[in-house]
Short mmCIF file of C-alpha atoms in Angstrom, two decimals:
data_model
loop_
_atom_site.label_atom_id
_atom_site.label_comp_id
_atom_site.label_asym_id
_atom_site.label_seq_id
_atom_site.Cartn_x
_atom_site.Cartn_y
_atom_site.Cartn_z
CA MET A 1 -27.72 -2.48 -18.27
CA LEU A 2 -29.08 -1.86 -14.79
CA ALA A 3 -30.71 -5.32 -14.72
CA LEU A 4 -27.29 -6.83 -15.42
CA TYR A 5 -25.82 -4.62 -12.68
CA ARG A 6 -28.40 -5.97 -10.18
CA VAL A 7 -27.55 -9.54 -11.15
CA LEU A 8 -23.82 -8.94 -10.81
CA LEU A 9 -24.30 -7.37 -7.38
CA ARG A 10 -25.43 -10.81 -6.18
CA LEU A 11 -21.85 -12.06 -6.68
CA TYR A 12 -20.77 -10.00 -3.68
CA PRO A 13 -21.06 -11.42 -0.14
CA MET A 14 -24.52 -10.89 1.34
CA ARG A 15 -23.20 -8.65 4.12
CA PHE A 16 -21.60 -6.39 1.51
CA VAL A 17 -24.77 -6.23 -0.60
CA THR A 18 -26.98 -5.34 2.36
CA GLU A 19 -24.55 -2.64 3.46
CA PHE A 20 -23.59 -1.08 0.11
CA GLY A 21 -25.90 -2.55 -2.57
CA GLU A 22 -28.51 0.21 -2.70
CA GLU A 23 -25.91 2.94 -2.77
CA MET A 24 -23.93 1.22 -5.53
CA LEU A 25 -27.10 0.75 -7.57
CA SER A 26 -28.20 4.35 -7.17
CA VAL A 27 -24.75 5.65 -8.20
CA ALA A 28 -24.77 3.34 -11.23
CA CYS A 29 -28.25 4.57 -12.22
CA GLU A 30 -27.17 8.17 -11.94
CA LEU A 31 -24.01 7.61 -13.98
CA TYR A 32 -25.92 5.62 -16.59
CA ARG A 33 -28.44 8.44 -17.00
CA GLY A 34 -25.57 10.86 -17.49
CA CYS A 35 -23.88 8.79 -20.20
CA ARG A 36 -27.13 7.92 -22.03
CA ALA A 37 -27.15 11.35 -23.67
CA LYS A 38 -23.58 10.93 -24.91
CA GLY A 39 -24.35 8.14 -27.36
CA ASN A 40 -23.85 4.42 -27.87
CA ILE A 41 -20.07 4.39 -27.55
CA ALA A 42 -20.24 6.14 -24.18
CA ARG A 43 -22.89 3.67 -22.98
CA MET A 44 -20.85 0.69 -24.15
CA SER A 45 -17.73 2.06 -22.50
CA PHE A 46 -19.68 2.67 -19.28
CA GLY A 47 -21.16 -0.82 -19.36
CA LEU A 48 -17.81 -2.49 -19.96
CA ARG A 49 -16.14 -0.47 -17.22
CA GLU A 50 -18.90 -1.17 -14.70
CA VAL A 51 -19.17 -4.89 -15.46
CA SER A 52 -15.42 -5.41 -15.20
CA GLY A 53 -15.32 -3.35 -12.00
CA LEU A 54 -18.17 -5.34 -10.47
CA LEU A 55 -16.58 -8.67 -11.36
CA ALA A 56 -13.19 -7.64 -9.99
CA GLY A 57 -14.75 -6.19 -6.84
CA ALA A 58 -16.90 -9.27 -6.25
CA LEU A 59 -13.89 -11.55 -6.63
CA ARG A 60 -11.84 -9.41 -4.26
CA GLU A 61 -14.59 -9.34 -1.64
CA GLN A 62 -15.20 -13.10 -1.88
CA VAL A 63 -11.48 -13.87 -1.53
CA TYR A 64 -10.98 -11.55 1.44
CA LYS A 65 -14.33 -12.26 3.06
CA GLN A 66 -12.74 -14.49 5.69
CA ASP A 67 -10.16 -11.81 6.57
CA ARG A 68 -12.78 -9.25 7.61
CA LYS A 69 -13.14 -7.87 11.10
CA PRO A 70 -16.66 -7.20 12.42
CA SER A 71 -15.89 -3.47 12.22
CA GLY A 72 -15.52 -3.72 8.45
CA GLY A 73 -11.75 -3.24 8.01
CA THR A 74 -9.47 -5.89 6.63
CA MET A 75 -6.95 -7.80 8.68
CA ARG A 76 -4.62 -8.61 5.81
CA SER A 77 -1.14 -8.93 7.18
CA TYR A 78 1.51 -7.14 5.20
CA ARG A 79 5.21 -7.65 5.50
CA PHE A 80 7.71 -5.42 3.80
CA PRO A 81 10.16 -7.14 1.46
CA ARG A 82 13.62 -7.76 2.89
CA TRP A 83 15.27 -5.23 0.60
CA THR A 84 13.13 -2.39 1.97
CA ILE A 85 15.71 -1.44 4.60
CA VAL A 86 18.41 -1.26 1.90
CA MET A 87 16.22 1.02 -0.21
CA MET A 88 15.47 3.20 2.80
CA ILE A 89 19.17 3.58 3.56
CA LEU A 90 19.92 4.44 -0.07
CA ILE A 91 17.17 7.06 -0.07
CA PHE A 92 18.51 8.39 3.23
CA CYS A 93 21.96 8.72 1.62
CA ALA A 94 20.51 10.53 -1.38
CA VAL A 95 18.57 12.97 0.81
CA ASN A 96 21.62 13.66 2.98
CA THR A 97 23.74 14.22 -0.12
CA ALA A 98 21.18 16.68 -1.49
CA ILE A 99 21.05 18.53 1.83
CA GLU A 100 24.85 18.74 2.02
CA MET A 101 25.08 20.00 -1.57
CA GLY A 102 22.41 22.61 -0.84
CA ARG A 103 24.23 23.71 2.30
CA GLN A 104 27.50 24.07 0.41
CA ALA A 105 25.81 26.02 -2.37
CA SER A 106 24.17 28.43 0.07
CA VAL A 107 27.47 29.05 1.88
CA GLN A 108 29.29 29.67 -1.40
CA LEU A 109 26.54 32.02 -2.66
CA SER A 110 26.77 34.06 0.52
CA GLY A 111 30.48 34.54 -0.09
CA GLY A 112 31.81 32.17 2.53
CA HIS A 113 34.01 29.14 2.20
CA ALA A 114 32.11 25.85 2.32
CA ILE A 115 33.73 23.21 4.47
CA PRO A 116 32.30 19.82 3.56
CA HIS A 117 30.88 17.76 6.36
CA TRP A 118 31.15 14.47 4.53
CA TRP A 119 33.10 12.97 7.42
CA THR A 120 29.94 12.92 9.55
CA LEU A 121 28.02 10.74 7.10
CA PRO A 122 30.17 7.58 7.42
CA GLY A 123 30.08 7.90 11.21
CA VAL A 124 26.29 8.07 11.21
CA PHE A 125 26.00 5.06 8.90
CA LEU A 126 28.51 3.09 10.94
CA ALA A 127 26.53 3.82 14.11
CA VAL A 128 23.23 2.85 12.45
CA PHE A 129 24.65 -0.39 11.05
CA ALA A 130 26.26 -1.23 14.41
CA LEU A 131 22.95 -0.62 16.19
CA LEU A 132 20.98 -2.70 13.68
CA GLY A 133 23.61 -5.44 13.75
CA GLY A 134 23.49 -5.53 17.54
CA VAL A 135 19.70 -5.72 17.59
CA GLY A 136 19.79 -8.47 14.99
CA PHE A 137 22.43 -10.40 16.92
CA ILE A 138 20.44 -10.13 20.16
CA GLY A 139 17.25 -11.20 18.37
CA PHE A 140 19.05 -14.16 16.82
CA GLY A 141 20.36 -15.17 20.23
CA VAL A 142 16.91 -14.94 21.83
CA LEU A 143 15.38 -17.05 19.06
CA ARG A 144 18.21 -19.57 19.38
CA VAL A 145 17.65 -19.86 23.13
CA LEU A 146 13.88 -20.18 22.73
CA ARG A 147 14.27 -22.83 20.05
CA GLY A 148 16.67 -24.78 22.28
CA ALA A 149 14.29 -24.53 25.24
CA SER A 150 11.33 -25.74 23.20
CA SER A 151 13.21 -28.72 21.76
CA GLY A 152 14.18 -29.88 25.28
CA ARG A 153 10.55 -30.50 26.23
#
């Protein structure tokens, strides 16, 4: 099993093998020794898990090899999906509703009369949407002007 592990380590980029190869091999040896006493099924399960993990890891490292910084981190760019802002606003509404319901419950339990503050919520959302709409409109205008300036050249 460990001979196969050594062979599969060669699928990784050379920089990765020189940096992490010995450590990965020593951890695999230690884990293999631990599962050897548990029987054949445990060894087969360990072997299958390690081989599939090595193959997946080697593929991932080969694919993202060109995206690596010299410091070792990845420079994969990530953009949130467009519907993320909608989901955030819905979650914000749910949290505000829960807070308002909790506030009303605490006032009623203390013997007071709960006055709902639901009127503040639409005002906040209107202000947020107006702000975001204004920023979007300004951004659209700036891009429109820049596109017009670049086409005139």
